[in-house]
Tab-separated table of C-alpha atoms in Angstrom:
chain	number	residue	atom	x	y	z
A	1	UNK	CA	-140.718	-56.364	25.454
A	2	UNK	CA	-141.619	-52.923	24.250
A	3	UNK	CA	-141.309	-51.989	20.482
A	4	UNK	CA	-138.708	-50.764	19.217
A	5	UNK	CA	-138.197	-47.065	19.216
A	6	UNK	CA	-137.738	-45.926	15.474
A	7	UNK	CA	-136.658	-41.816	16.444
A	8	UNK	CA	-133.917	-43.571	19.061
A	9	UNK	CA	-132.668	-45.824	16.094
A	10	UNK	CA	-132.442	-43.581	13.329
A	11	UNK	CA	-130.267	-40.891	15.489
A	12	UNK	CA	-128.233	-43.353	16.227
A	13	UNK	CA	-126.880	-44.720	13.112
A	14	UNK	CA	-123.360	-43.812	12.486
A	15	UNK	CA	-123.607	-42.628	8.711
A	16	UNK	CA	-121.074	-43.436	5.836
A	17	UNK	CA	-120.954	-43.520	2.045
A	18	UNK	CA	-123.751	-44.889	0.134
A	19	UNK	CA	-124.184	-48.092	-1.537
A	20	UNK	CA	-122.434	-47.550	-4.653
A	21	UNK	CA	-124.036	-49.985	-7.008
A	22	UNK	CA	-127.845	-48.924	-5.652
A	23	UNK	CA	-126.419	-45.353	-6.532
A	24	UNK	CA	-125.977	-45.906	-9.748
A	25	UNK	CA	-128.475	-48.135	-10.612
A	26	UNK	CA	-131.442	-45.121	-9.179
A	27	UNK	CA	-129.170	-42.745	-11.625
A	28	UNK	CA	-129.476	-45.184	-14.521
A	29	UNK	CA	-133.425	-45.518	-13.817
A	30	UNK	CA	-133.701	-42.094	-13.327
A	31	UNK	CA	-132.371	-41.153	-16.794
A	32	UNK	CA	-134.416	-43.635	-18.189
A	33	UNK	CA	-137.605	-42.783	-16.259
A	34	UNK	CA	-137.350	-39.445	-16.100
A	35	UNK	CA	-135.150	-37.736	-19.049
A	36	UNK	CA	-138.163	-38.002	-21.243
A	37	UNK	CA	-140.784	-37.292	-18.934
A	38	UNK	CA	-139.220	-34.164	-17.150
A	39	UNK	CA	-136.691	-33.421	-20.166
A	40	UNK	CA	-133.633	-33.238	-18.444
A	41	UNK	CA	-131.199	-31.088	-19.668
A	42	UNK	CA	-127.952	-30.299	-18.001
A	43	UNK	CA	-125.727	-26.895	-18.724
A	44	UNK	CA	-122.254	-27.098	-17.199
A	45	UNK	CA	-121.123	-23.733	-17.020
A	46	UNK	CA	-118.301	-25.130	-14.245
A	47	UNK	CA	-118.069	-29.285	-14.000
A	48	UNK	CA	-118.526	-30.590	-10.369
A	49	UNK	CA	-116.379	-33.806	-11.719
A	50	UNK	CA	-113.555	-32.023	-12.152
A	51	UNK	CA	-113.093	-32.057	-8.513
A	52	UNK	CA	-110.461	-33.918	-6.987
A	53	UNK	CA	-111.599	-33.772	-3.136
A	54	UNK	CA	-115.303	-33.482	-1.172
A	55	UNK	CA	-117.642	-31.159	-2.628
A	56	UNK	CA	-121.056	-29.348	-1.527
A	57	UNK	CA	-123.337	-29.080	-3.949
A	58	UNK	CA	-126.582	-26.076	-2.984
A	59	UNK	CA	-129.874	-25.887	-4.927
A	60	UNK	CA	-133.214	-24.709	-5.139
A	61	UNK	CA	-136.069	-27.058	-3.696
A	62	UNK	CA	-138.772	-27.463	-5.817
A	63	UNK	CA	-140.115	-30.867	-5.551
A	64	UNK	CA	-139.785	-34.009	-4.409
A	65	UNK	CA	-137.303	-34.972	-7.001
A	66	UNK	CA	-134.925	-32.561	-6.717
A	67	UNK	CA	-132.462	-35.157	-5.873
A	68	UNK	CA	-132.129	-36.542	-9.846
A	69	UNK	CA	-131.410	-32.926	-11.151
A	70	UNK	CA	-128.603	-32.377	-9.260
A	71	UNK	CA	-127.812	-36.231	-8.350
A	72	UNK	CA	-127.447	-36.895	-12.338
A	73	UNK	CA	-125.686	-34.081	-13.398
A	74	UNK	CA	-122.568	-34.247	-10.993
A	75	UNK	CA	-121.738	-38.015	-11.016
A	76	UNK	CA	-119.725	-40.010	-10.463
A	77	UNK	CA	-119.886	-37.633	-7.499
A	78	UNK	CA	-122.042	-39.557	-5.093
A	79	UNK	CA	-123.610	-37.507	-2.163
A	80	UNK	CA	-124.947	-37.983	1.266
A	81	UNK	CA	-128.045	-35.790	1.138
A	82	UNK	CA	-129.346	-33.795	3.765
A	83	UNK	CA	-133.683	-34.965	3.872
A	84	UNK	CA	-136.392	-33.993	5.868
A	85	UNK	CA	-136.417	-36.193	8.672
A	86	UNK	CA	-140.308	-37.152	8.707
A	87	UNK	CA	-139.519	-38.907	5.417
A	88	UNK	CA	-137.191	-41.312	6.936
A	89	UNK	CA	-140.432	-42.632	8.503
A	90	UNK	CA	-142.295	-43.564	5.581
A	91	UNK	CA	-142.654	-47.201	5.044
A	92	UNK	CA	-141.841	-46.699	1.654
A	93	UNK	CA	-138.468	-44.747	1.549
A	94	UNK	CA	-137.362	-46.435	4.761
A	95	UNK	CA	-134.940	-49.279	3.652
A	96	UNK	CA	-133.759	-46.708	0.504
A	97	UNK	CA	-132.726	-44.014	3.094
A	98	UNK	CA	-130.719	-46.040	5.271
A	99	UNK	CA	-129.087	-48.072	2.267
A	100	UNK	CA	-128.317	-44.107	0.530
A	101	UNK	CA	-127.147	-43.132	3.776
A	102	UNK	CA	-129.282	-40.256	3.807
A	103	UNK	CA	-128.947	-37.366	6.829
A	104	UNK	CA	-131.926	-36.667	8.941
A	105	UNK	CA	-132.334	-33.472	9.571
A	106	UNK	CA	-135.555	-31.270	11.803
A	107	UNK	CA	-136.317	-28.334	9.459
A	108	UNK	CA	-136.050	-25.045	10.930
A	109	UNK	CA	-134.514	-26.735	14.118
A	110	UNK	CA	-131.470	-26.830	16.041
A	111	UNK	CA	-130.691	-30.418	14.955
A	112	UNK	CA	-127.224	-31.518	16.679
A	113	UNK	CA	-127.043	-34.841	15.307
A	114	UNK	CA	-127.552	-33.685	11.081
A	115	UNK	CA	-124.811	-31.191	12.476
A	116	UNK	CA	-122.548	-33.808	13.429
A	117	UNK	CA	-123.211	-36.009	10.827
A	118	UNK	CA	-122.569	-33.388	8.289
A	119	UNK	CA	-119.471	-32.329	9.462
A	120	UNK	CA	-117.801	-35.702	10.015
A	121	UNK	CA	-118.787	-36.534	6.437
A	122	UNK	CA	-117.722	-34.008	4.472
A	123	UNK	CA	-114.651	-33.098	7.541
A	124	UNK	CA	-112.973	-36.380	8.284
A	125	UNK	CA	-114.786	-39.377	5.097
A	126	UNK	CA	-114.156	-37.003	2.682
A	127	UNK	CA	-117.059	-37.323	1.692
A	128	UNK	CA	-119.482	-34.385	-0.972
A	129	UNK	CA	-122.826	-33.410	0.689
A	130	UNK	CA	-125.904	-31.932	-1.410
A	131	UNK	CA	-128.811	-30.354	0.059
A	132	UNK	CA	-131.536	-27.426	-0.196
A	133	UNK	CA	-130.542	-24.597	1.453
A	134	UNK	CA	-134.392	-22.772	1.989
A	135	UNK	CA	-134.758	-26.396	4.597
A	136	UNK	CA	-138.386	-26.913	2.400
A	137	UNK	CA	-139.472	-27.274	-0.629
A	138	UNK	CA	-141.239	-24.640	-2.676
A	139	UNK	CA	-144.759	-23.697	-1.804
A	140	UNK	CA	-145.440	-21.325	-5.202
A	141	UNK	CA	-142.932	-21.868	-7.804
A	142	UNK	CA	-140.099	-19.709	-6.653
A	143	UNK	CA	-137.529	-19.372	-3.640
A	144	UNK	CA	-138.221	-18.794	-0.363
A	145	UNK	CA	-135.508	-17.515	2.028
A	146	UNK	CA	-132.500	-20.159	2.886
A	147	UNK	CA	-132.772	-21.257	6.577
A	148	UNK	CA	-130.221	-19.291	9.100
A	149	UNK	CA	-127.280	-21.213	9.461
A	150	UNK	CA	-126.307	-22.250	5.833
A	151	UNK	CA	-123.529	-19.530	5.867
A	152	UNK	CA	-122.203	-21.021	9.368
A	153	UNK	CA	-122.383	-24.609	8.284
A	154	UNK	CA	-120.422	-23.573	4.542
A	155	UNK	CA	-118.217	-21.561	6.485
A	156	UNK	CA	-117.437	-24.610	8.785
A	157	UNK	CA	-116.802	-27.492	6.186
A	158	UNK	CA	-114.906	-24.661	3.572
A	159	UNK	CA	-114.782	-27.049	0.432
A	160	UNK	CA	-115.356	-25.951	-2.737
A	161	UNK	CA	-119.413	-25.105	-3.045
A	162	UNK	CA	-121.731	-25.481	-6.474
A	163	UNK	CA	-125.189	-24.816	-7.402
A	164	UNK	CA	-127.595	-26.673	-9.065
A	165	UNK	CA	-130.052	-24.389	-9.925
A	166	UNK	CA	-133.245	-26.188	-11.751
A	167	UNK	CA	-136.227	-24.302	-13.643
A	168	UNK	CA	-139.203	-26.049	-14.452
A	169	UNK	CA	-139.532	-29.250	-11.564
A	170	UNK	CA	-142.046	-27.458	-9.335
A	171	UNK	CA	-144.465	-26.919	-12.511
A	172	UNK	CA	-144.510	-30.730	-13.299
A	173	UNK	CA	-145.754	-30.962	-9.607
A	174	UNK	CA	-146.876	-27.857	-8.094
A	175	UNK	CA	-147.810	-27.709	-4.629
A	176	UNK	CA	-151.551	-28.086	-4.971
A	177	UNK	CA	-151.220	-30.737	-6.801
A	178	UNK	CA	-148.909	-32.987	-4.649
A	179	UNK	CA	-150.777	-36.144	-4.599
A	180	UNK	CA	-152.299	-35.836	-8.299
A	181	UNK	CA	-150.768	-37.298	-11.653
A	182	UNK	CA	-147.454	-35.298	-12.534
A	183	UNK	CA	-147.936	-32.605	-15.343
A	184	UNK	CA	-144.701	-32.927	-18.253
A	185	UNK	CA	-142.966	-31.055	-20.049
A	186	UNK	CA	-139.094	-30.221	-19.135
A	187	UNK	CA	-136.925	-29.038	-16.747
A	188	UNK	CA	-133.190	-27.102	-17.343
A	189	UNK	CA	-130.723	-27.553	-14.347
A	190	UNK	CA	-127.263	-25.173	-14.469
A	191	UNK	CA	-124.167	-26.241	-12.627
A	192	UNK	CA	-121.634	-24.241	-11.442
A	193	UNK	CA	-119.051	-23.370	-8.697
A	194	UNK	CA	-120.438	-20.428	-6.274
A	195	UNK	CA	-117.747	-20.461	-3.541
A	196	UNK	CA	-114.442	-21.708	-3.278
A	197	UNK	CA	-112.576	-21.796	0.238
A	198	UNK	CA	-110.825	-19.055	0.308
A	199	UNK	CA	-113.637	-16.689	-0.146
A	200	UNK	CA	-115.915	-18.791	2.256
A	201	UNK	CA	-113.029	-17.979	4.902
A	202	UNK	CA	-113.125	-13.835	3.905
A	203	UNK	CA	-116.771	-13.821	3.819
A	204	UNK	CA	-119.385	-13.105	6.745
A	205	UNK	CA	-122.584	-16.211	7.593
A	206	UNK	CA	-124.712	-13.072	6.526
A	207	UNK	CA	-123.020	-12.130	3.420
A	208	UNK	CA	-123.097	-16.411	2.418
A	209	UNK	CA	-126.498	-16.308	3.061
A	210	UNK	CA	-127.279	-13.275	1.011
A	211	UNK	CA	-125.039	-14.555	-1.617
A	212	UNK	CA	-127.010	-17.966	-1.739
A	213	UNK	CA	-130.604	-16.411	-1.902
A	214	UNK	CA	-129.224	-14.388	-4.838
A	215	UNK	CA	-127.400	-17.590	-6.619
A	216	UNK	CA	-130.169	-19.896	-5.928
A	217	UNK	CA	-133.221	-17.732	-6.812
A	218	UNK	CA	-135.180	-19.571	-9.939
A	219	UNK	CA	-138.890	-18.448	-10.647
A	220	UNK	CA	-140.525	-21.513	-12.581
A	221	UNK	CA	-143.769	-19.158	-13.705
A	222	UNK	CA	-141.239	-16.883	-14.869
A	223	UNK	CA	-139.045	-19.219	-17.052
A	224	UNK	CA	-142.055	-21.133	-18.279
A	225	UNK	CA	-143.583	-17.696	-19.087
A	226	UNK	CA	-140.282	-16.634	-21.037
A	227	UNK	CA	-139.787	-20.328	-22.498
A	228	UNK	CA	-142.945	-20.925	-23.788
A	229	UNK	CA	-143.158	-24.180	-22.144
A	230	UNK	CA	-146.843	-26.322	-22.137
A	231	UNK	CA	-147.633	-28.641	-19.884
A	232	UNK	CA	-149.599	-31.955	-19.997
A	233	UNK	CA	-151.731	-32.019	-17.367
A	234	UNK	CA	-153.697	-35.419	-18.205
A	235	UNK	CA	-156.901	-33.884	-19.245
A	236	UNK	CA	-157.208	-32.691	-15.057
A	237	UNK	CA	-157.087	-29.177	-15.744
A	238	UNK	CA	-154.485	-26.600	-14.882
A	239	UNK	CA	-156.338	-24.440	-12.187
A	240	UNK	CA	-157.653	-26.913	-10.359
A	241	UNK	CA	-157.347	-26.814	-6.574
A	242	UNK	CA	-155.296	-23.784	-6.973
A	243	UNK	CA	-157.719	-22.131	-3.972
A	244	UNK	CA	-155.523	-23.981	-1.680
A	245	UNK	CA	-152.745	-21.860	-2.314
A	246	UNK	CA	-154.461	-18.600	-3.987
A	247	UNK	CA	-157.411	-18.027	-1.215
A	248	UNK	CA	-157.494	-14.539	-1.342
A	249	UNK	CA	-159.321	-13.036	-4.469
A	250	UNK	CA	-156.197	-10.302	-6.201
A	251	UNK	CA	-159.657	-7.652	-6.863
A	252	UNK	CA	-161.969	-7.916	-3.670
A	253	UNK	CA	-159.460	-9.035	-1.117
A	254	UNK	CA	-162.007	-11.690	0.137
A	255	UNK	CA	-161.062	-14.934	1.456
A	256	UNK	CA	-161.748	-18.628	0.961
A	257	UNK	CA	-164.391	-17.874	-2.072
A	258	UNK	CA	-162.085	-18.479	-4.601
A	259	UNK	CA	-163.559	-21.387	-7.153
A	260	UNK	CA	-161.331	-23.274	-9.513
A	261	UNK	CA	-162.349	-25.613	-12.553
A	262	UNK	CA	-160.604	-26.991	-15.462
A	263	UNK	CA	-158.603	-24.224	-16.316
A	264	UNK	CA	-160.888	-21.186	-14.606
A	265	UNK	CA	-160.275	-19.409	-11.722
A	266	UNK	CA	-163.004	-17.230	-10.218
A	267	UNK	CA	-163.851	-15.514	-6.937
A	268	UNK	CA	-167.347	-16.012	-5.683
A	269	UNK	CA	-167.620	-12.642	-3.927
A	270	UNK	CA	-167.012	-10.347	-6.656
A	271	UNK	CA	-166.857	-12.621	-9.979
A	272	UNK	CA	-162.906	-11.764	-10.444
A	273	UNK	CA	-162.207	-14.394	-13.183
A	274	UNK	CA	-159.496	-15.382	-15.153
A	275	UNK	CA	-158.635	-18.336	-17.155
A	276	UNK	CA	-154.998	-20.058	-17.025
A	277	UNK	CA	-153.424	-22.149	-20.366
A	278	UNK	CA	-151.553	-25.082	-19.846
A	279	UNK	CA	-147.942	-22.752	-20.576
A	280	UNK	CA	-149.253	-21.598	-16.510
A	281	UNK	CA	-149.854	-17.866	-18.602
A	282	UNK	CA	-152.909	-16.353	-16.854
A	283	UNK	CA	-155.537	-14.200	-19.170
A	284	UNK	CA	-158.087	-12.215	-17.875
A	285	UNK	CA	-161.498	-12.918	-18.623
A	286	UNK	CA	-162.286	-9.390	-19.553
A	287	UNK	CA	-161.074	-5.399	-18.540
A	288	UNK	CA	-162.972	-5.800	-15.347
A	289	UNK	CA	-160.933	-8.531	-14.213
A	290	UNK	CA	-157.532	-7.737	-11.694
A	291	UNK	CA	-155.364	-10.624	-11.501
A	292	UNK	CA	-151.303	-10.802	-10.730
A	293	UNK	CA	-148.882	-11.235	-14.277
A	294	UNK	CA	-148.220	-14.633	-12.509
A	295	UNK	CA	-149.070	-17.154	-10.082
A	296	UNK	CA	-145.699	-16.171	-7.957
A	297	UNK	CA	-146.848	-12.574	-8.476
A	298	UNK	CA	-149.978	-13.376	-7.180
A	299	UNK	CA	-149.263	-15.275	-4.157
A	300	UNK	CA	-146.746	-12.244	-3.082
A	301	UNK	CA	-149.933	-10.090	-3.250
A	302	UNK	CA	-151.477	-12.596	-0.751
A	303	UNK	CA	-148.263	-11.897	1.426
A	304	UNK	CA	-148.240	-8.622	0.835
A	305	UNK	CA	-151.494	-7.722	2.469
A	306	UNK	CA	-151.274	-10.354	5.488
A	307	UNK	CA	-148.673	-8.244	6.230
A	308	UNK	CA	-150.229	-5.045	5.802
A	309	UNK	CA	-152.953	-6.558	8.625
A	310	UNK	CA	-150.344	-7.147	10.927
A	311	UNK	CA	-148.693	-4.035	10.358
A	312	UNK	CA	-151.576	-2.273	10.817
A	313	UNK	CA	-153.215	-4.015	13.813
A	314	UNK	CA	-150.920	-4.174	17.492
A	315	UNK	CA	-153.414	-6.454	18.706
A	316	UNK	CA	-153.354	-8.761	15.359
A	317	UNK	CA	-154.784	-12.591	16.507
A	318	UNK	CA	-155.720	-15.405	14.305
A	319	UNK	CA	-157.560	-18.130	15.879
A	320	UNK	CA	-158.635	-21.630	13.809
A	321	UNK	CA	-159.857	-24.735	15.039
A	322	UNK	CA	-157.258	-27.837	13.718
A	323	UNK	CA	-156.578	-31.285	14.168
A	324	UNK	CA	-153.001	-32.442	15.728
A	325	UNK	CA	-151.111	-34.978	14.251
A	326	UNK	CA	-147.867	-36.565	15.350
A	327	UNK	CA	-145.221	-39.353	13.726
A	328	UNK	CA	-145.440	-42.678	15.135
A	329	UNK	CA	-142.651	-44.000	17.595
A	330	UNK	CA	-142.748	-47.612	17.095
A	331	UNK	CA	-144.005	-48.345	13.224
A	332	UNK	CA	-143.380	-46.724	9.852
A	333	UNK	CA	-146.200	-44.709	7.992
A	334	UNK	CA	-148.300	-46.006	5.111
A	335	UNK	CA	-148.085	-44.834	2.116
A	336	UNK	CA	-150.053	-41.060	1.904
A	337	UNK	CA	-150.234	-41.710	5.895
A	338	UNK	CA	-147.873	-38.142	7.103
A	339	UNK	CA	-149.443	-38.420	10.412
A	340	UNK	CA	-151.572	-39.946	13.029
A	341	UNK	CA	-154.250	-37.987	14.719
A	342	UNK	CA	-153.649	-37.593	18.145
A	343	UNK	CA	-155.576	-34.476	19.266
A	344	UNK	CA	-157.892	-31.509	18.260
A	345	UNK	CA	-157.444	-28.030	19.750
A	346	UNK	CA	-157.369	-24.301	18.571
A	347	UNK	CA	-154.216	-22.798	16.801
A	348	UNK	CA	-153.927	-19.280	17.590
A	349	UNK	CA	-151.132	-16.583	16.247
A	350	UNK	CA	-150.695	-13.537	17.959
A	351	UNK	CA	-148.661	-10.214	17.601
A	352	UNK	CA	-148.088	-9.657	21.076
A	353	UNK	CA	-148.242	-13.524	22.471
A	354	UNK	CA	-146.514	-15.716	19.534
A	355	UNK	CA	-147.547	-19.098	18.708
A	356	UNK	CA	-150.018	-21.007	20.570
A	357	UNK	CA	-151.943	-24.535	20.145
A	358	UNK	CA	-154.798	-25.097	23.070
A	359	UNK	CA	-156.520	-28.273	22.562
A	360	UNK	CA	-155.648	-32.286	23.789
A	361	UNK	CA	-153.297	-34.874	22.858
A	362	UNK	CA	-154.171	-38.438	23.583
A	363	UNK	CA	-157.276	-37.283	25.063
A	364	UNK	CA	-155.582	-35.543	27.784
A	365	UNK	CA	-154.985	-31.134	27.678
A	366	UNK	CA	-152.387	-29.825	26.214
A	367	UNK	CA	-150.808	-26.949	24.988
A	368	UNK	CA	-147.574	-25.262	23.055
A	369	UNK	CA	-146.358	-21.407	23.460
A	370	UNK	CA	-143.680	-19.896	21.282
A	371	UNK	CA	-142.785	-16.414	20.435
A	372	UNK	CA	-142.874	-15.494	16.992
A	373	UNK	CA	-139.160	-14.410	17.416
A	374	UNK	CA	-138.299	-18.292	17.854
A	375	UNK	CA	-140.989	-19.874	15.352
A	376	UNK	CA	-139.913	-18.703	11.983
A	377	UNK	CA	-142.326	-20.764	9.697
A	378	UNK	CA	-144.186	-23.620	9.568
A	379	UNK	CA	-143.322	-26.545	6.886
A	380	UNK	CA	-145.640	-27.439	4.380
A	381	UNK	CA	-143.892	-30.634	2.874
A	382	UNK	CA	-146.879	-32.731	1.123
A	383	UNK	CA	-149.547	-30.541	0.159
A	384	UNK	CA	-151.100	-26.948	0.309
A	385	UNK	CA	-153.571	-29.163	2.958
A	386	UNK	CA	-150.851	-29.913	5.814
A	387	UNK	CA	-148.252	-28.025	7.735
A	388	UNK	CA	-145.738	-29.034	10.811
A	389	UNK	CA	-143.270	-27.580	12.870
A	390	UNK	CA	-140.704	-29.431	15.018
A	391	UNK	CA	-141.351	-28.942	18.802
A	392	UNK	CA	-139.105	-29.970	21.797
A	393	UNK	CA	-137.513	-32.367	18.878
A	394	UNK	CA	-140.751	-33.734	17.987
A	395	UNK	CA	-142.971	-32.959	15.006
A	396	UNK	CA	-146.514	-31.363	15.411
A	397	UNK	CA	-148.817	-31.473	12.318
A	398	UNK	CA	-151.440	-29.657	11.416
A	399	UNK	CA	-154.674	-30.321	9.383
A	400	UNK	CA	-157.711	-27.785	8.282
A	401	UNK	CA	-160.996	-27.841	7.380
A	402	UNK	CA	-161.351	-25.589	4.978
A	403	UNK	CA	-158.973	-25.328	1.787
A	404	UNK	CA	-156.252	-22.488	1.567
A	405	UNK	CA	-156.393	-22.504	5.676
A	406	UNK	CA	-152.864	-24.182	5.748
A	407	UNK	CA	-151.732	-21.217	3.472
A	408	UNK	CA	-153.367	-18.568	5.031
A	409	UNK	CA	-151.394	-20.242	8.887
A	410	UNK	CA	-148.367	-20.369	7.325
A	411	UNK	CA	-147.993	-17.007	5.504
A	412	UNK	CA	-149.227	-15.521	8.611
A	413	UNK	CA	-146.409	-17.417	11.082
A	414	UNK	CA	-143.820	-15.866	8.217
A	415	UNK	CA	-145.000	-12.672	8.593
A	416	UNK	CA	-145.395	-12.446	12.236
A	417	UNK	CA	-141.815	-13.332	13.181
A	418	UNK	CA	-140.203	-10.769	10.278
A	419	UNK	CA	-142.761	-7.802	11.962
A	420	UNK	CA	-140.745	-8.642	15.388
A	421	UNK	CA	-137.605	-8.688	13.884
A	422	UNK	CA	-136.710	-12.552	13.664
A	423	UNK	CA	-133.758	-13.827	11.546
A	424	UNK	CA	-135.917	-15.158	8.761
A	425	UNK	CA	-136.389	-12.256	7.089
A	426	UNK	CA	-137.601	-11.745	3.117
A	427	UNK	CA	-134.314	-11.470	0.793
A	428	UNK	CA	-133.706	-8.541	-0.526
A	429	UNK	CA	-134.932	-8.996	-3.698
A	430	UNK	CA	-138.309	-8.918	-2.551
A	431	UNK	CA	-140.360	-5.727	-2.111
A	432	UNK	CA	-143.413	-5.365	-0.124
A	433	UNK	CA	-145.114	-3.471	-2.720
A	434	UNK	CA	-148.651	-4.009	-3.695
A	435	UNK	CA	-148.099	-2.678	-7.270
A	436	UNK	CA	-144.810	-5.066	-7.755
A	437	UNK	CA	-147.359	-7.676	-8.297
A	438	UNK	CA	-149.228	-6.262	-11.231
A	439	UNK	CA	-146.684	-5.338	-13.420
A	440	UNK	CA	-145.422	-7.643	-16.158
């Protein structure tokens, strides 16, 4: 008898309310856990509670635990949450996800059954839905784009919408830091209604969209910047492995020599250093030294001239030698498992071609084409070290040698499909302007 297929079963559970007492026995933990290690604090500038009928509540991604600053604030309101569906395959959060009746859902991928799901929840259980409109969480501290379709699926259930907008949960774990101890300090989360039917009904999916980039934009560098807000970062130092996100040096342009200890970052090309305090406040090491206001500033200068290469260059290709990793069928993944090897190959992006992997899979060829106009981004969900896309329904991850590579793929893949037009494009907040990034 063959094993039993875990993607088969988990699309096709028929998904109702959570388990009420397990609900709010995590809150309970949570508050005790968490309220002095994150200091939660909760502004109600509009009170989800008040709400008689299903809700949605929309807000920013910027870690893993988003779901306590907006799950804690709003009850008794219990969601279903829309999750990434390669966590429902972690040995770990398995038997949780099922019991919270959690929604699967393919980032950046035309996933019919989170459709359904979603709509029969909210549509005919009456049931209030939360989830992160940019479809990943934050890879520098601020928002990225929300994923086309938000506008068409708010448009489509027309309840009453909130935001939970949080500032500060991406600095106790940035991105670089993923599978490190957890930096503390606090975090400030402010509720309030955004849309109400009747407007959703008047308004265009565009105009939604545009509206929910604007509500949900939060820059954590920013607010810790303006806040004054330290960090404890357990004696590990607060620039280290930073490289993985920042490989491009802000003075020389060169790439992959950036060098981070303690709290130093320095570029190993043209000595570019500066030194970054535990408030995430960067200080140059002297006048010779060029470095971005912030770290947000500073990865949009990365962005900034990626694109200026492509812009520049018809013929633009990118070729890097990776390592292919897929989710197992018929067992769960260990804990820090996201992946098991099953091929190595060369990842090329190209202006005029799109997307392409050459390599093997299971020791036999194998390769994947897309255009840039269909592949808007790649997902980087764990780390700055590891980035996947779904493909034909399936996820395909990818893993580097060398540090900041995963960055470097991504930004790139971004990039590419906004030069040809694509959907995804930058909000319009965001200007592609060099000297944007240097002032204060």
């Amino acid at each position: 008898m063959s094993k039993k297929n875990l993607h088969e079963e988990l699309y096709s559970r028929k998904l109702h309310k959570p388990n009420s007492f397990l609900y709010g026995a995590i809150r309970g933990l949570g508050i005790l856990i968490y309220k002095r290690k994150y200091g939660l604090n909760f502004e109600y500038i509009d009170d989800p509670r008040n709400e008689e009928g299903p809700i949605v509540v929309i807000a920013n991604h910027a870690s893993r635990n988003d779901y306590l600053f907006s799950g804690i604030p709003c009850y008794p309101v219990k969601f279903n949450f829309l999750a990434a569906y390669n966590e429902f395959f972690r040995g770990n959060l398995a038997l949780l996800f099922k019991v919270m009746q959690l929604i699967p859902k393919r980032q950046f991928y035309s996933d019919s059954y989170a459709a359904f799901e979603t709509v029969r929840l909210v549509k005919n259980q009456k049931r209030s839905l939360c989830f992160y409109p940019e479809g990943l969480s934050s890879i520098h501290g601020a928002n990225q784009p929300c994923a086309p379709g938000t506008g068409k699926l708010l448009k489509l259930l027309n309840v009453p919408v909130y935001s939970c907008v949080t500032s500060g949960a991406y600095l106790i774990q940035p991105k670089y830091k993923f599978w490190k101890k957890e930096r503390y300090a606090k975090t400030e989360t402010k509720i309030q209604k955004v849309f109400v039917p009747e407007e959703l009904k008047k308004l265009s999916p565009e105009e939604i969209e545009k509206k929910v980039d604007e509500i949900l934009y939060n820059d954590d560098y920013e607010w810790a910047k303006k806040n004054h807000i330290v960090y404890k970062d357990n004696k590990e130092g607060i620039a280290e492995d930073l490289e993985a996100l920042l490989y491009k040096c802000p003075k020389c342009s060169h790439e992959f020599e950036m060098e981070t200890k303690g709290n130093r970052i320095y570029c190993k090309h043209c000595g570019n250093e500066a030194y970054i305090e535990n408030d995430y406040t960067i200080h140059p090491k002297d006048d010779n030294c060029r470095i971005p206001a912030t770290q947000t500033k500073r990865f949009n200068y990365i962005r900034i001239k990626e694109r200026e290469e492509i812009d520049k260059n018809p013929d633009f290709t990118f070729e890097v030698e990776t390592t292919l990793g897929v989710i197992p069928k018929n067992r769960h993944m260990r804990p820090g498992e996201t992946a098991v090897t099953v091929g190595t190959g060369k990842l090329i992006l190209s202006r005029k071609n799109g997307f392409s992997y050459i390599g093997t899979m299971n020791n036999e060829p194998y390769e994947i084409h897309i255009s840039n106009h269909d592949l808007y981004t790649f997902i980087m969900c764990y780390n700055a070290d590891i980035i996947h896309f779904f493909y034909k329904g399936e996820l395909r991850q990818f893993t580097f040698n060398r540090k900041g590579m995963a960055t470097k793929v991504l930004i790139l893949q971004n990039e590419l499909h906004r030069q040809c037009g694509g959907e995804w494009q930058m909000p319009s907040y965001f200007k592609y302007d060099e000297n944007e990034c240097f002032k204060d």
